[in-house]
PDB file of C-alpha atoms in Angstrom:
ATOM      1  CA  MET K   1      -8.692-112.933 -19.795  1.00  0.00           C
ATOM      2  CA  ASP K   2     -11.235-112.777 -17.028  1.00  0.00           C
ATOM      3  CA  GLU K   3     -11.323-114.678 -13.753  1.00  0.00           C
ATOM      4  CA  THR K   4     -13.634-117.374 -15.131  1.00  0.00           C
ATOM      5  CA  GLU K   5     -11.282-118.121 -18.013  1.00  0.00           C
ATOM      6  CA  PHE K   6      -8.354-118.272 -15.610  1.00  0.00           C
ATOM      7  CA  TRP K   7     -10.076-120.876 -13.432  1.00  0.00           C
ATOM      8  CA  GLU K   8     -11.259-122.854 -16.480  1.00  0.00           C
ATOM      9  CA  ILE K   9      -7.660-123.250 -17.640  1.00  0.00           C
ATOM     10  CA  ILE K  10      -6.572-124.289 -14.133  1.00  0.00           C
ATOM     11  CA  ASP K  11      -9.426-126.819 -13.862  1.00  0.00           C
ATOM     12  CA  HIS K  12      -9.040-128.277 -17.337  1.00  0.00           C
ATOM     13  CA  THR K  13      -5.306-128.862 -16.958  1.00  0.00           C
ATOM     14  CA  ARG K  14      -5.617-130.243 -13.403  1.00  0.00           C
ATOM     15  CA  GLU K  15      -8.285-132.739 -14.471  1.00  0.00           C
ATOM     16  CA  ALA K  16      -6.233-133.813 -17.493  1.00  0.00           C
ATOM     17  CA  ALA K  17      -3.202-134.349 -15.215  1.00  0.00           C
ATOM     18  CA  GLU K  18      -5.225-136.707 -12.995  1.00  0.00           C
ATOM     19  CA  GLY K  19      -3.686-135.302  -9.822  1.00  0.00           C
ATOM     20  CA  ASP K  20      -0.036-135.342 -10.854  1.00  0.00           C
ATOM     21  CA  PRO K  21       1.420-131.871 -10.080  1.00  0.00           C
ATOM     22  CA  GLU K  22       4.281-132.183 -12.586  1.00  0.00           C
ATOM     23  CA  ASP K  23       1.929-133.239 -15.370  1.00  0.00           C
ATOM     24  CA  HIS K  24      -0.387-130.414 -14.340  1.00  0.00           C
ATOM     25  CA  ALA K  25       2.412-127.875 -14.834  1.00  0.00           C
ATOM     26  CA  ASP K  26       3.340-129.345 -18.228  1.00  0.00           C
ATOM     27  CA  LEU K  27      -0.276-129.326 -19.392  1.00  0.00           C
ATOM     28  CA  LEU K  28      -0.694-125.782 -18.127  1.00  0.00           C
ATOM     29  CA  VAL K  29       2.283-124.614 -20.196  1.00  0.00           C
ATOM     30  CA  ASP K  30       0.815-126.421 -23.233  1.00  0.00           C
ATOM     31  CA  ALA K  31      -2.564-124.727 -22.702  1.00  0.00           C
ATOM     32  CA  LEU K  32      -0.973-121.310 -22.313  1.00  0.00           C
ATOM     33  CA  LEU K  33       1.009-121.834 -25.518  1.00  0.00           C
ATOM     34  CA  GLN K  34      -2.343-121.878 -27.340  1.00  0.00           C
ATOM     35  CA  LEU K  35      -2.954-118.262 -26.245  1.00  0.00           C
ATOM     36  CA  ASP K  36      -1.467-114.994 -27.433  1.00  0.00           C
ATOM     37  CA  PRO K  37       1.315-113.465 -25.286  1.00  0.00           C
ATOM     38  CA  ASP K  38      -0.969-110.784 -23.787  1.00  0.00           C
ATOM     39  CA  SER K  39      -3.401-113.463 -22.607  1.00  0.00           C
ATOM     40  CA  VAL K  40      -0.522-115.389 -21.049  1.00  0.00           C
ATOM     41  CA  LEU K  41       0.440-112.235 -19.140  1.00  0.00           C
ATOM     42  CA  ASP K  42      -3.196-111.836 -18.054  1.00  0.00           C
ATOM     43  CA  PHE K  43      -3.119-115.414 -16.759  1.00  0.00           C
ATOM     44  CA  ALA K  44       0.139-114.656 -14.924  1.00  0.00           C
ATOM     45  CA  ARG K  45      -1.452-111.605 -13.284  1.00  0.00           C
ATOM     46  CA  HIS K  46      -4.437-113.644 -12.089  1.00  0.00           C
ATOM     47  CA  PHE K  47      -2.066-116.272 -10.697  1.00  0.00           C
ATOM     48  CA  GLU K  48       0.170-113.719  -8.963  1.00  0.00           C
ATOM     49  CA  VAL K  49      -2.749-111.887  -7.347  1.00  0.00           C
ATOM     50  CA  ARG K  50      -4.061-115.144  -5.891  1.00  0.00           C
ATOM     51  CA  TYR K  51      -0.588-116.227  -4.832  1.00  0.00           C
ATOM     52  CA  ASN K  52      -0.209-112.961  -2.900  1.00  0.00           C
ATOM     53  CA  ARG K  53      -3.717-113.242  -1.400  1.00  0.00           C
ATOM     54  CA  ALA K  54      -2.744-116.611   0.042  1.00  0.00           C
ATOM     55  CA  TYR K  55       0.259-115.183   1.917  1.00  0.00           C
ATOM     56  CA  ARG K  56      -1.453-115.578   5.265  1.00  0.00           C
ATOM     57  CA  TRP K  57      -0.452-117.096   8.573  1.00  0.00           C
ATOM     58  CA  ASP K  58      -3.639-119.145   8.830  1.00  0.00           C
ATOM     59  CA  LEU K  59      -2.921-120.814   5.482  1.00  0.00           C
ATOM     60  CA  TRP K  60       0.689-121.349   6.451  1.00  0.00           C
ATOM     61  CA  GLY K  61      -0.513-123.190   9.541  1.00  0.00           C
ATOM     62  CA  ALA K  62      -2.782-125.375   7.410  1.00  0.00           C
ATOM     63  CA  ALA K  63       0.149-126.110   5.101  1.00  0.00           C
ATOM     64  CA  ALA K  64       2.235-127.097   8.128  1.00  0.00           C
ATOM     65  CA  VAL K  65      -0.432-129.606   9.178  1.00  0.00           C
ATOM     66  CA  LEU K  66      -0.804-131.058   5.680  1.00  0.00           C
ATOM     67  CA  LEU K  67       2.927-131.211   4.951  1.00  0.00           C
ATOM     68  CA  GLY K  68       4.136-132.177   8.413  1.00  0.00           C
ATOM     69  CA  GLY K  69       5.904-128.806   8.630  1.00  0.00           C
ATOM     70  CA  ALA K  70       6.365-125.973   6.154  1.00  0.00           C
ATOM     71  CA  GLY K  71       9.323-123.647   5.755  1.00  0.00           C
ATOM     72  CA  ASP K  72       9.344-120.578   3.514  1.00  0.00           C
ATOM     73  CA  ASP K  73       9.886-122.433   0.236  1.00  0.00           C
ATOM     74  CA  ALA K  74       7.428-125.190   1.106  1.00  0.00           C
ATOM     75  CA  PHE K  75       4.754-122.585   1.842  1.00  0.00           C
ATOM     76  CA  ASP K  76       5.490-120.769  -1.436  1.00  0.00           C
ATOM     77  CA  PHE K  77       5.087-124.034  -3.347  1.00  0.00           C
ATOM     78  CA  PHE K  78       1.985-124.906  -1.324  1.00  0.00           C
ATOM     79  CA  ARG K  79       0.312-121.651  -2.374  1.00  0.00           C
ATOM     80  CA  CYS K  80       0.978-122.473  -6.036  1.00  0.00           C
ATOM     81  CA  TRP K  81      -0.443-125.957  -5.480  1.00  0.00           C
ATOM     82  CA  LEU K  82      -3.487-124.485  -3.723  1.00  0.00           C
ATOM     83  CA  ILE K  83      -4.262-122.290  -6.735  1.00  0.00           C
ATOM     84  CA  GLY K  84      -3.853-125.373  -8.907  1.00  0.00           C
ATOM     85  CA  GLN K  85      -6.614-127.125  -6.954  1.00  0.00           C
ATOM     86  CA  GLY K  86      -9.168-124.777  -8.467  1.00  0.00           C
ATOM     87  CA  ARG K  87     -11.454-121.990  -7.405  1.00  0.00           C
ATOM     88  CA  GLU K  88     -13.614-123.937  -4.940  1.00  0.00           C
ATOM     89  CA  VAL K  89     -10.670-125.301  -2.968  1.00  0.00           C
ATOM     90  CA  PHE K  90      -8.695-122.055  -3.150  1.00  0.00           C
ATOM     91  CA  GLU K  91     -11.546-119.788  -2.077  1.00  0.00           C
ATOM     92  CA  GLY K  92     -12.688-122.295   0.544  1.00  0.00           C
ATOM     93  CA  ALA K  93      -9.194-122.356   2.028  1.00  0.00           C
ATOM     94  CA  LEU K  94      -9.086-118.568   2.136  1.00  0.00           C
ATOM     95  CA  HIS K  95     -12.484-118.501   3.814  1.00  0.00           C
ATOM     96  CA  GLY K  96     -11.361-120.988   6.455  1.00  0.00           C
ATOM     97  CA  PRO K  97      -8.165-123.045   6.153  1.00  0.00           C
ATOM     98  CA  ASP K  98      -9.584-125.829   8.346  1.00  0.00           C
ATOM     99  CA  HIS K  99     -12.181-126.355   5.577  1.00  0.00           C
ATOM    100  CA  LEU K 100      -9.417-128.010   3.557  1.00  0.00           C
ATOM    101  CA  ALA K 101     -10.223-131.136   5.585  1.00  0.00           C
ATOM    102  CA  ASP K 102     -13.562-131.242   3.755  1.00  0.00           C
ATOM    103  CA  LEU K 103     -12.412-129.814   0.411  1.00  0.00           C
ATOM    104  CA  LEU K 104      -9.572-132.268  -0.240  1.00  0.00           C
ATOM    105  CA  ASP K 105     -10.473-135.828  -1.144  1.00  0.00           C
ATOM    106  CA  GLU K 106      -6.995-137.098  -0.512  1.00  0.00           C
ATOM    107  CA  PHE K 107      -3.622-135.605   0.300  1.00  0.00           C
ATOM    108  CA  ASP K 108      -0.308-137.393  -0.148  1.00  0.00           C
ATOM    109  CA  GLU K 109       2.429-135.173   1.247  1.00  0.00           C
ATOM    110  CA  GLU K 110       4.931-136.943  -1.044  1.00  0.00           C
ATOM    111  CA  VAL K 111       3.070-135.723  -4.153  1.00  0.00           C
ATOM    112  CA  ASP K 112       0.553-133.074  -3.154  1.00  0.00           C
ATOM    113  CA  GLY K 113       1.166-129.642  -1.731  1.00  0.00           C
ATOM    114  CA  ASP K 114       4.100-128.775  -4.001  1.00  0.00           C
ATOM    115  CA  GLY K 115       3.029-126.762  -7.016  1.00  0.00           C
ATOM    116  CA  GLU K 116       6.359-125.027  -7.605  1.00  0.00           C
ATOM    117  CA  GLU K 117       6.261-125.701 -11.346  1.00  0.00           C
ATOM    118  CA  LEU K 118       2.745-124.240 -11.626  1.00  0.00           C
ATOM    119  CA  GLY K 119       4.197-120.943 -10.476  1.00  0.00           C
ATOM    120  CA  TYR K 120       6.569-120.882 -13.454  1.00  0.00           C
ATOM    121  CA  ALA K 121       4.135-122.050 -16.142  1.00  0.00           C
ATOM    122  CA  ALA K 122       3.093-118.621 -17.445  1.00  0.00           C
ATOM    123  CA  ASP K 123       6.693-117.369 -17.537  1.00  0.00           C
ATOM    124  CA  GLU K 124       7.767-120.462 -19.442  1.00  0.00           C
ATOM    125  CA  ALA K 125       4.912-120.168 -21.937  1.00  0.00           C
ATOM    126  CA  TYR K 126       5.529-116.462 -22.478  1.00  0.00           C
ATOM    127  CA  GLU K 127       9.207-117.052 -23.117  1.00  0.00           C
ATOM    128  CA  GLN K 128       8.467-119.859 -25.587  1.00  0.00           C
ATOM    129  CA  LEU K 129       5.942-117.663 -27.422  1.00  0.00           C
ATOM    130  CA  THR K 130       8.031-114.506 -27.587  1.00  0.00           C
ATOM    131  CA  GLY K 131      11.651-115.470 -27.001  1.00  0.00           C
ATOM    132  CA  ALA K 132      11.717-112.846 -24.237  1.00  0.00           C
ATOM    133  CA  VAL K 133      11.409-112.880 -20.468  1.00  0.00           C
ATOM    134  CA  ALA K 134       7.974-111.809 -19.248  1.00  0.00           C
ATOM    135  CA  PRO K 135       7.820-108.126 -18.300  1.00  0.00           C
ATOM    136  CA  ASP K 136       6.820-106.856 -14.885  1.00  0.00           C
ATOM    137  CA  LEU K 137       3.160-107.710 -14.390  1.00  0.00           C
ATOM    138  CA  GLY K 138       2.290-104.504 -12.582  1.00  0.00           C
ATOM    139  CA  VAL K 139       0.888-106.485  -9.650  1.00  0.00           C
ATOM    140  CA  PRO K 140       1.589-105.057  -6.182  1.00  0.00           C
ATOM    141  CA  ALA K 141       4.441-106.888  -4.497  1.00  0.00           C
ATOM    142  CA  GLN K 142       3.745-109.487  -1.858  1.00  0.00           C
ATOM    143  CA  ALA K 143       3.636-108.055   1.652  1.00  0.00           C
ATOM    144  CA  PRO K 144       6.892-108.451   3.583  1.00  0.00           C
ATOM    145  CA  GLU K 145       5.104-110.532   6.230  1.00  0.00           C
ATOM    146  CA  PRO K 146       2.114-112.864   5.980  1.00  0.00           C
ATOM    147  CA  GLU K 147      -1.278-111.368   6.798  1.00  0.00           C
ATOM    148  CA  GLY K 148      -2.751-112.205  10.193  1.00  0.00           C
ATOM    149  CA  THR K 149      -1.436-113.298  13.547  1.00  0.00           C
ATOM    150  CA  PRO K 150       1.875-115.207  13.504  1.00  0.00           C
ATOM    151  CA  LEU K 151       1.748-118.873  14.473  1.00  0.00           C
ATOM    152  CA  ASP K 152       4.336-121.183  15.961  1.00  0.00           C
ATOM    153  CA  LEU K 153       4.363-123.679  13.105  1.00  0.00           C
ATOM    154  CA  GLU K 154       6.258-126.213  15.198  1.00  0.00           C
ATOM    155  CA  ASP K 155       3.764-126.282  18.084  1.00  0.00           C
ATOM    156  CA  GLU K 156       1.727-129.373  17.248  1.00  0.00           C
ATOM    157  CA  ASP K 157      -0.715-128.823  20.109  1.00  0.00           C
ATOM    158  CA  ALA K 158      -1.489-125.301  18.881  1.00  0.00           C
ATOM    159  CA  LEU K 159      -1.894-126.540  15.289  1.00  0.00           C
ATOM    160  CA  ALA K 160      -4.189-129.360  16.406  1.00  0.00           C
ATOM    161  CA  GLU K 161      -6.303-126.869  18.357  1.00  0.00           C
ATOM    162  CA  ARG K 162      -6.430-124.277  15.563  1.00  0.00           C
ATOM    163  CA  TYR K 163      -7.134-126.790  12.772  1.00  0.00           C
ATOM    164  CA  PRO K 164      -9.098-129.607  14.432  1.00  0.00           C
ATOM    165  CA  ARG K 165     -10.547-131.140  11.258  1.00  0.00           C
ATOM    166  CA  LEU K 166      -7.305-130.910   9.309  1.00  0.00           C
ATOM    167  CA  TRP K 167      -5.371-132.346  12.246  1.00  0.00           C
ATOM    168  CA  GLU K 168      -7.801-135.221  12.614  1.00  0.00           C
ATOM    169  CA  ARG K 169      -7.515-136.176   8.924  1.00  0.00           C
ATOM    170  CA  PHE K 170      -3.926-135.259   8.079  1.00  0.00           C
ATOM    171  CA  GLY K 171      -1.985-134.449  11.263  1.00  0.00           C
ATOM    172  CA  LYS K 172       0.704-136.612  12.741  1.00  0.00           C
TER     173      LYS K 172
END
């Protein structure tokens, strides 16, 4: 599976879910069940690489603005959700997290921002296809600390200054 195929599966299942993250995860599992186990592992590798790429302080700050705060688990789930938004949103956020203000049509912190189940979709599909737990993907482990300069995620003034467009649209 190449990168284009990975994003096509993400996009197709997100559009079919009409914005519902739980439905998106279910549809993603269904789509992956149509593939052979090696392709599911390829999908999982693409997902994991992007998940690790998004382990950055600047994205964590953006998540804190969007979610009204973001602890470790919330940021993990946010990164899964961000991948689930598709290539344009994901790459745009990596390029400049404040661009999320322009890339997101809407954001409901009660529904959006939590893609935990998306992170398990490939494992679930692989297990259903093979009856076995997915093997190690061979992807380098996530860094012990996020990339970039640490932020005080509770300092609203600093967040508003660092992410002016996001703060204007989604901040408190």
